[in-house]
Short mmCIF file of C-alpha atoms in Angstrom, two decimals:
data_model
loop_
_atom_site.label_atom_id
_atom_site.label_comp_id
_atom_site.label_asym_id
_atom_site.label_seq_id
_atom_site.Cartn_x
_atom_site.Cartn_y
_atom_site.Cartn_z
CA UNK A 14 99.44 141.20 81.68
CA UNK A 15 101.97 140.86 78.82
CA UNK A 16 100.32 142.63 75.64
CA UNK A 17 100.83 140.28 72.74
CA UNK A 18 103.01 142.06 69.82
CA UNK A 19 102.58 141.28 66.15
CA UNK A 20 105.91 139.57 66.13
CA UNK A 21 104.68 137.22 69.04
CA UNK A 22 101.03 136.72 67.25
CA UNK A 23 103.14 135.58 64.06
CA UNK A 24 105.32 132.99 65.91
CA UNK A 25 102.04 131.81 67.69
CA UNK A 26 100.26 131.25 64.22
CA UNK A 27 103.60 129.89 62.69
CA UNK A 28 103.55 127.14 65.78
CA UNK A 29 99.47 126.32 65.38
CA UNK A 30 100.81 125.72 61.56
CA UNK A 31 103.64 123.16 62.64
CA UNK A 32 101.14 121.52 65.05
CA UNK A 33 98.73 121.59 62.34
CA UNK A 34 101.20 120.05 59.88
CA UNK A 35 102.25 117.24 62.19
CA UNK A 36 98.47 115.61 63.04
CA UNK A 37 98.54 113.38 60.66
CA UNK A 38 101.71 111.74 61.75
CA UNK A 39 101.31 112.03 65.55
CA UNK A 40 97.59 110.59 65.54
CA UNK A 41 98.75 107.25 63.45
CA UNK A 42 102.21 107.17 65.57
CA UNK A 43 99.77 107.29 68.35
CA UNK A 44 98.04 103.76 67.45
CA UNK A 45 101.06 102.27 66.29
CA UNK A 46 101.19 100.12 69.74
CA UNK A 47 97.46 99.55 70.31
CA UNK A 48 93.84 100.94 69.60
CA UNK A 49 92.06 103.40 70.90
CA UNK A 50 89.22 105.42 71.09
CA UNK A 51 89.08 109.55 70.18
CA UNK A 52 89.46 110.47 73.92
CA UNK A 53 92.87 108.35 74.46
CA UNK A 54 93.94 109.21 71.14
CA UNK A 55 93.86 113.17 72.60
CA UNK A 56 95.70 112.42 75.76
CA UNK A 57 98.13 110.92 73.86
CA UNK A 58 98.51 113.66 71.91
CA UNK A 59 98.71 115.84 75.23
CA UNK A 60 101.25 113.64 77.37
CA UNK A 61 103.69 113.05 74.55
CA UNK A 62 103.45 115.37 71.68
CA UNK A 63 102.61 118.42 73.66
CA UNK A 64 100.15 119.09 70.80
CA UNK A 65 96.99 120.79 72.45
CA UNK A 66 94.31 121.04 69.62
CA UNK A 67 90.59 121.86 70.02
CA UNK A 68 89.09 118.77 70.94
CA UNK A 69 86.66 118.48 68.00
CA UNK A 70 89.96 118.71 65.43
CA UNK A 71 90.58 114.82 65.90
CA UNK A 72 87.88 113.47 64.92
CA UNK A 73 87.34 114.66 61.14
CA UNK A 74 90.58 113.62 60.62
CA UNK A 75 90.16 110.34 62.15
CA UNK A 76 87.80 110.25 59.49
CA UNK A 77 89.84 111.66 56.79
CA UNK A 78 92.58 108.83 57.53
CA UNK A 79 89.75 105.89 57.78
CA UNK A 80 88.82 107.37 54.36
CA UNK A 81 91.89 106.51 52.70
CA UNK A 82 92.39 103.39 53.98
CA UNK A 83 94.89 103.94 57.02
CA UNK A 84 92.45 103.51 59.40
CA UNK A 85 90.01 101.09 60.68
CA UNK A 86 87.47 101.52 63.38
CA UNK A 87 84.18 99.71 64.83
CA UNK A 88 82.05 100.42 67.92
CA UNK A 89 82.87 98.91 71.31
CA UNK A 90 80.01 99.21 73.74
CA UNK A 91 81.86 100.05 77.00
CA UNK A 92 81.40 99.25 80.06
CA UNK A 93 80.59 102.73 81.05
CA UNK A 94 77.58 102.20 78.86
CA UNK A 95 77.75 104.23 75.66
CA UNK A 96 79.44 102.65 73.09
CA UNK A 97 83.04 104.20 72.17
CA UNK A 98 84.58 103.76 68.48
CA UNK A 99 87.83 102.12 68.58
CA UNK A 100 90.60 102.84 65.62
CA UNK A 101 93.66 100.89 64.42
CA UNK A 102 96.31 101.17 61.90
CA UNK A 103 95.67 99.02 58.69
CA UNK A 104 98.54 96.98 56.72
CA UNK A 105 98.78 100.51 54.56
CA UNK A 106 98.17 102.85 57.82
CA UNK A 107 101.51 100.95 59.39
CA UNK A 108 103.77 101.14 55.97
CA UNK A 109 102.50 104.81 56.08
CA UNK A 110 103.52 105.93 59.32
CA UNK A 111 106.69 104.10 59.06
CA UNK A 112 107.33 106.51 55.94
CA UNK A 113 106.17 109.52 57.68
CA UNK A 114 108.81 108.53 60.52
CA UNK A 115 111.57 108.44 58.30
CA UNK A 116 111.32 111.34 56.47
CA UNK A 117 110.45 113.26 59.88
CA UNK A 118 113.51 111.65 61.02
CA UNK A 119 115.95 113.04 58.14
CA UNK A 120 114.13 116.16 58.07
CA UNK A 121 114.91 116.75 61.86
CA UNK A 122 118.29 116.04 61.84
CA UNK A 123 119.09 118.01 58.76
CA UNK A 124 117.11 121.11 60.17
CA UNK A 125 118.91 120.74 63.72
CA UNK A 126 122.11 121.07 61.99
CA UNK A 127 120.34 124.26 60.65
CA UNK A 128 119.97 125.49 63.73
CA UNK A 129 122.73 124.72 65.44
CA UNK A 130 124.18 127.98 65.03
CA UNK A 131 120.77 130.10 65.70
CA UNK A 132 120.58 128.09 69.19
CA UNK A 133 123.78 128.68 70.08
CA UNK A 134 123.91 132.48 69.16
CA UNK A 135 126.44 132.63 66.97
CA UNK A 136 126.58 134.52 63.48
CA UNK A 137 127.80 132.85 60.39
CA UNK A 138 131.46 133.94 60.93
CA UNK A 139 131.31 131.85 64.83
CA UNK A 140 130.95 135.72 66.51
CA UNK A 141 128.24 135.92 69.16
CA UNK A 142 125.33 137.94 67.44
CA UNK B 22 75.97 110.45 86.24
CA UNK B 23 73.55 112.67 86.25
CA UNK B 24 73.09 114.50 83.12
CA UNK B 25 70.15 116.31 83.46
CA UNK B 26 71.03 120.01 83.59
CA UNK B 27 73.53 119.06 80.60
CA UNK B 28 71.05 116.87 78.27
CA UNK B 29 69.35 119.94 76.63
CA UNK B 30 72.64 121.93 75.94
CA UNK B 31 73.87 118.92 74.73
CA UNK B 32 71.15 118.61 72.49
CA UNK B 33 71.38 121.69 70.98
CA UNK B 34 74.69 121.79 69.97
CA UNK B 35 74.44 118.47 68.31
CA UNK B 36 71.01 119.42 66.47
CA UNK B 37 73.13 122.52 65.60
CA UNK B 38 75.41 120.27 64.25
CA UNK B 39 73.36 117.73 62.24
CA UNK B 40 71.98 120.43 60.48
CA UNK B 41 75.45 122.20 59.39
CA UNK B 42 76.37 119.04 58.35
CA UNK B 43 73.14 117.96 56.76
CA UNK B 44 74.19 117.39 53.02
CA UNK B 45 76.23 114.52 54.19
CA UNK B 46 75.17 110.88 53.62
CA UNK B 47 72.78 109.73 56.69
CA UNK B 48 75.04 106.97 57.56
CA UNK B 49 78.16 108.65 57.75
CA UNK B 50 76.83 112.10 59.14
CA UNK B 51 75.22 109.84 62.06
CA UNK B 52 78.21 107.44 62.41
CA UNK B 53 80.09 111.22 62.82
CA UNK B 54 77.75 112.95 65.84
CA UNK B 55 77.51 109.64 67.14
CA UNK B 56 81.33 109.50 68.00
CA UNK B 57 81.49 112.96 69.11
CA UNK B 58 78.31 112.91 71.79
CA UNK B 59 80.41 109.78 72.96
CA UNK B 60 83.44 111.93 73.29
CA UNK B 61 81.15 114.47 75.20
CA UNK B 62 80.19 111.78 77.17
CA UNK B 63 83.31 110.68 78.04
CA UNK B 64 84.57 113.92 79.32
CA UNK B 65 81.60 114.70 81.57
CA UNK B 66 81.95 111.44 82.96
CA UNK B 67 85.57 112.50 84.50
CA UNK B 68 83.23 115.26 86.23
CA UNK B 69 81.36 113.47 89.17
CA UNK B 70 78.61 115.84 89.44
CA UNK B 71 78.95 117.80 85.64
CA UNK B 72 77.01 120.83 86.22
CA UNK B 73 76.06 123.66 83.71
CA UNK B 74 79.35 125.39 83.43
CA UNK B 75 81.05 121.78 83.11
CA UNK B 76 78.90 120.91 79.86
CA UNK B 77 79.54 124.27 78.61
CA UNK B 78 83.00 123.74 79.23
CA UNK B 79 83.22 120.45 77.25
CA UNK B 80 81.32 121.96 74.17
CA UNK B 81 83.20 125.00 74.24
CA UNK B 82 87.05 123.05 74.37
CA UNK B 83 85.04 120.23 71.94
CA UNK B 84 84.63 123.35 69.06
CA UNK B 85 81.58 125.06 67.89
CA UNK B 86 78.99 123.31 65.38
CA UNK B 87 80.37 125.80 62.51
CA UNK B 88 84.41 125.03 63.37
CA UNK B 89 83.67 121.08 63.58
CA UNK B 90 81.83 121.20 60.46
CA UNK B 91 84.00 123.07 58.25
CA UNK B 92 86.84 121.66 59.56
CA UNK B 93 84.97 117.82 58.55
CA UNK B 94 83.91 119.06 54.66
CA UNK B 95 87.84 120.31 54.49
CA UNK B 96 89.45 116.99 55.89
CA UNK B 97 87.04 115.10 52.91
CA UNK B 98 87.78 117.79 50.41
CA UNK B 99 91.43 117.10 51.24
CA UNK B 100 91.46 113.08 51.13
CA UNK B 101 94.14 111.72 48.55
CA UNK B 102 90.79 109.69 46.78
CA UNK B 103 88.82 113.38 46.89
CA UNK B 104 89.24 112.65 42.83
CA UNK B 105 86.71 110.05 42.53
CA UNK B 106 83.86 112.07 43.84
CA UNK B 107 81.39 112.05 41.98
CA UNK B 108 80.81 114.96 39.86
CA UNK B 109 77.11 115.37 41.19
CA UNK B 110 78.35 115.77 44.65
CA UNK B 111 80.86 118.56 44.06
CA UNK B 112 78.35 120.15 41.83
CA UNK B 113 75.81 120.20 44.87
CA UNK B 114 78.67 120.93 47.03
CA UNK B 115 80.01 123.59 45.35
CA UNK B 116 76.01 125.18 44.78
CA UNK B 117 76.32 125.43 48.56
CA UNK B 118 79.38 127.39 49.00
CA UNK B 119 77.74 130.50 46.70
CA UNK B 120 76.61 131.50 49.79
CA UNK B 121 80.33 132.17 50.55
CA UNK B 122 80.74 134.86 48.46
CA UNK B 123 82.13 135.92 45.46
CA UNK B 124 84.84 133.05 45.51
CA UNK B 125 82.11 131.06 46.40
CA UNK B 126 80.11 131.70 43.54
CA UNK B 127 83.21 131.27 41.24
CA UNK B 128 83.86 128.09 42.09
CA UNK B 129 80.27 127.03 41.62
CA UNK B 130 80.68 128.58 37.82
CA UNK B 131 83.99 126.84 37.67
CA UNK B 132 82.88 123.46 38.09
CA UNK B 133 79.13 124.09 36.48
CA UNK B 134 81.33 124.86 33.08
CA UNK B 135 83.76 121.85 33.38
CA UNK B 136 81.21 119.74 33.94
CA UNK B 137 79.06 120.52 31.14
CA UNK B 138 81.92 120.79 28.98
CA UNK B 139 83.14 116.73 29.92
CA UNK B 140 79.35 116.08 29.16
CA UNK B 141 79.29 117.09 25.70
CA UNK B 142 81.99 115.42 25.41
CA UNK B 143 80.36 112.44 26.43
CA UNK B 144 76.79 113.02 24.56
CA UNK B 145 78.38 113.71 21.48
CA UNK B 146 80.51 110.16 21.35
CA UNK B 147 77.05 108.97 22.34
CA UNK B 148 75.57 110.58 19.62
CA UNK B 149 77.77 109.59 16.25
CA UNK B 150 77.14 106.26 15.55
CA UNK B 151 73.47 107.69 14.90
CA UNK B 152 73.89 111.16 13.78
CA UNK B 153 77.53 109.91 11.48
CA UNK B 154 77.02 112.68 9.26
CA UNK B 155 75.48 115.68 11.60
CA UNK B 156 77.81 114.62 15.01
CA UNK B 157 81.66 114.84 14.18
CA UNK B 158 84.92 116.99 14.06
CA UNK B 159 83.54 119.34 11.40
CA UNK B 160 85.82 121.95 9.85
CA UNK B 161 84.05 125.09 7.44
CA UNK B 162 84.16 128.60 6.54
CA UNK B 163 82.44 129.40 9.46
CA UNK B 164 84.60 128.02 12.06
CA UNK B 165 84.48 124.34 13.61
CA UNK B 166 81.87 122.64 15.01
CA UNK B 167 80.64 119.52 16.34
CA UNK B 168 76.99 118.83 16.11
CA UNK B 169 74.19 120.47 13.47
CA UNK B 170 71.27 119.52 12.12
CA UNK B 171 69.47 118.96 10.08
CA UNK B 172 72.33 119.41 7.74
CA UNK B 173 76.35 119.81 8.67
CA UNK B 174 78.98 121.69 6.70
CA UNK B 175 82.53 121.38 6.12
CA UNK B 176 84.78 118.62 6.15
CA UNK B 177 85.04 116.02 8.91
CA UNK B 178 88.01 115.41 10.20
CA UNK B 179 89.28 111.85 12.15
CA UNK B 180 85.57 110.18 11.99
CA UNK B 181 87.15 106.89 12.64
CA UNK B 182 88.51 108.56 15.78
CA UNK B 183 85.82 110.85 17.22
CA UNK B 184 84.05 108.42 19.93
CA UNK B 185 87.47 107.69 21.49
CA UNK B 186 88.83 110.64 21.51
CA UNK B 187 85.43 112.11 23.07
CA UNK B 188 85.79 109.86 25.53
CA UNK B 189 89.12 110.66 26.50
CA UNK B 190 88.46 114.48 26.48
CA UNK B 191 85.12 113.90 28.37
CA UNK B 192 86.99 112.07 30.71
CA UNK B 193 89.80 114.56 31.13
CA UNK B 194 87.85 117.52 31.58
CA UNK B 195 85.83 115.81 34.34
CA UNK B 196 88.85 114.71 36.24
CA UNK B 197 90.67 118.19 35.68
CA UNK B 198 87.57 120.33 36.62
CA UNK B 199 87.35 118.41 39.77
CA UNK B 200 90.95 118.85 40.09
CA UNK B 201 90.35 122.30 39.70
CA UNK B 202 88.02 122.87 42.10
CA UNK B 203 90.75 120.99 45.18
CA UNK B 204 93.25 123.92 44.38
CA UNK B 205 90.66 126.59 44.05
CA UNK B 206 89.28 125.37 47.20
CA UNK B 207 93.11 124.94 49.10
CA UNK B 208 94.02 128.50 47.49
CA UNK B 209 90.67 130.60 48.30
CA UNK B 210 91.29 131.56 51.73
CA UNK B 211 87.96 133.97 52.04
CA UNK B 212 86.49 130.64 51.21
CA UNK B 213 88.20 128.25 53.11
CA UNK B 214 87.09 130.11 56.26
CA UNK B 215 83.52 130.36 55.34
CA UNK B 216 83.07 126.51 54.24
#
């Protein structure tokens, strides 16, 4: 079994930040088609985001982001039989995300051209490194 | 579905958590467990016959009572409108988190002297227009002062302007001690993992 170094441990913790950082924005870009309840909101954040959080994460923030007004919800009773509590983007939750989108947009593109380099393993004078 | 071995664990954890969380507003606190035992729910019911291990399984990957409820208190601490709180809740809030520690206890202090700070503020505007000659900006010998009775000393300066401008200071101090108390809060890390 691979022993985990310090240098690995910090690049793990640097990627739970980055996930961290990008909830917000993945959970309202998640509803941006349709509503949906906690559970559906997680496997989207599984299938398509490759974010894997603990499950209990979502929720306050659902909370957090019905708080200020990006979010509303109400309870569905299901046919399963216990209710489930359905969320949707508001008028401000949709000009939000849009924002969000943007700026992760430029952001991307201008760090990619950061990285160009780094990816392709070259120094800064075009020499392999 | 049979939940019967998984009802009491189930239970548990959520009693667990309605007590960690139990400074919250009824409503909201039961709006809160409410959606997650539906979420528990939900994943058991992808088990056909859940046992023991299952339930355990779906608390465990769910988060423990302590994780789900400090990670709740920081997502409202965090909210953009966090401002408007009122400053009895953060006051009882903050009483709570002297059981943190030292940080803890400092931002408890913090906020107790902000607080009472905006309030004078506030009680002294309240006060001039019936104490006009004890209640003011008073400037003497022995330093300024605001309030003394049964007789004041020195010489008042801006009486036409006190009330407002105690207003305005009240106000300000309230909105920067709460202020305060979101970056304490962001910057403590002993405390942010004990809250």
């Amino acid at each position: 079994m691979l022993k985990s170094t310090p240098k690995l441990e910090s690049t793990e913790k640097w990627e739970a930040q980055i996930r961290k950082g990008c909830l917000d924005l993945v959970i309202l870009a998640s509803l941006w088609k349709t509503r949906l309840y906690g559970l559906e909101i997680l496997r989207v954040l599984e299938q398509n985001s490759r974010l894997v959080v603990a499950e209990g994460t979502v929720y306050p923030i659902l909370s957090r982001l019905k708080e200020e007004g990006l979010l509303q919800s109400e309870w569905v009773e299901a046919e399963a039989g216990h209710p489930r509590k359905y969320y949707w983007l508001t008028a401000a939750g949709r000009l939000k995300i849009v924002s969000m989108a943007h700026f992760w947009k430029g952001f991307a593109a201008s760090l990619n051209q950061l990285l160009v380099p780094v990816l392709n393993g070259k120094d800064d004078k075009g020499e392999p490194s | 579905m049979n939940l019967t071995h998984c009802i009491p664990m189930v239970d548990t954890y959520f009693a667990q958590l309605n007590s960690k969380l139990s400074d919250l507003p009824v409503e909201r606190r039961q709006d809160f467990l409410r959606e997650l035992r539906a979420h528990v729910l939900d994943r058991l019911e992808q088990v056909t016959a859940p046992s023991v291990d299952d339930c355990r399984s779906v608390l465990k990957a769910l988060g423990t009572p302590d994780e789900i409820a400090r990670q709740y208190r920081m997502e409202m601490i965090l909210r953009t409108s966090s401002w408007r709180l009122s400053p009895f809740k953060v006051l009882r809030t903050t009483l709570r988190w002297t059981v943190a520690g030292v940080q803890g206890y400092l931002v408890f202090v913090v906020a107790l002297i902000g607080y009472i700070l905006s309030a004078s503020f506030y009680i002294c505007a309240l006060l001039k227009p019936f104490f006009p000659k004890n209640v003011g900006f008073f400037v003497s010998d022995a330093g300024i002062n605001f309030a003394q009775f049964p007789v004041q000393y020195g010489q008042e300066y801006l009486p036409n302007y006190f009330i407002p401008i105690c207003i305005v200071m009240g106000y300000l101090a309230t909105f920067g001690t709460t202020l305060l108390i979101r970056f304490l809060v962001r910057h403590l890390s002993q405390l942010r993992k004990k809250i």
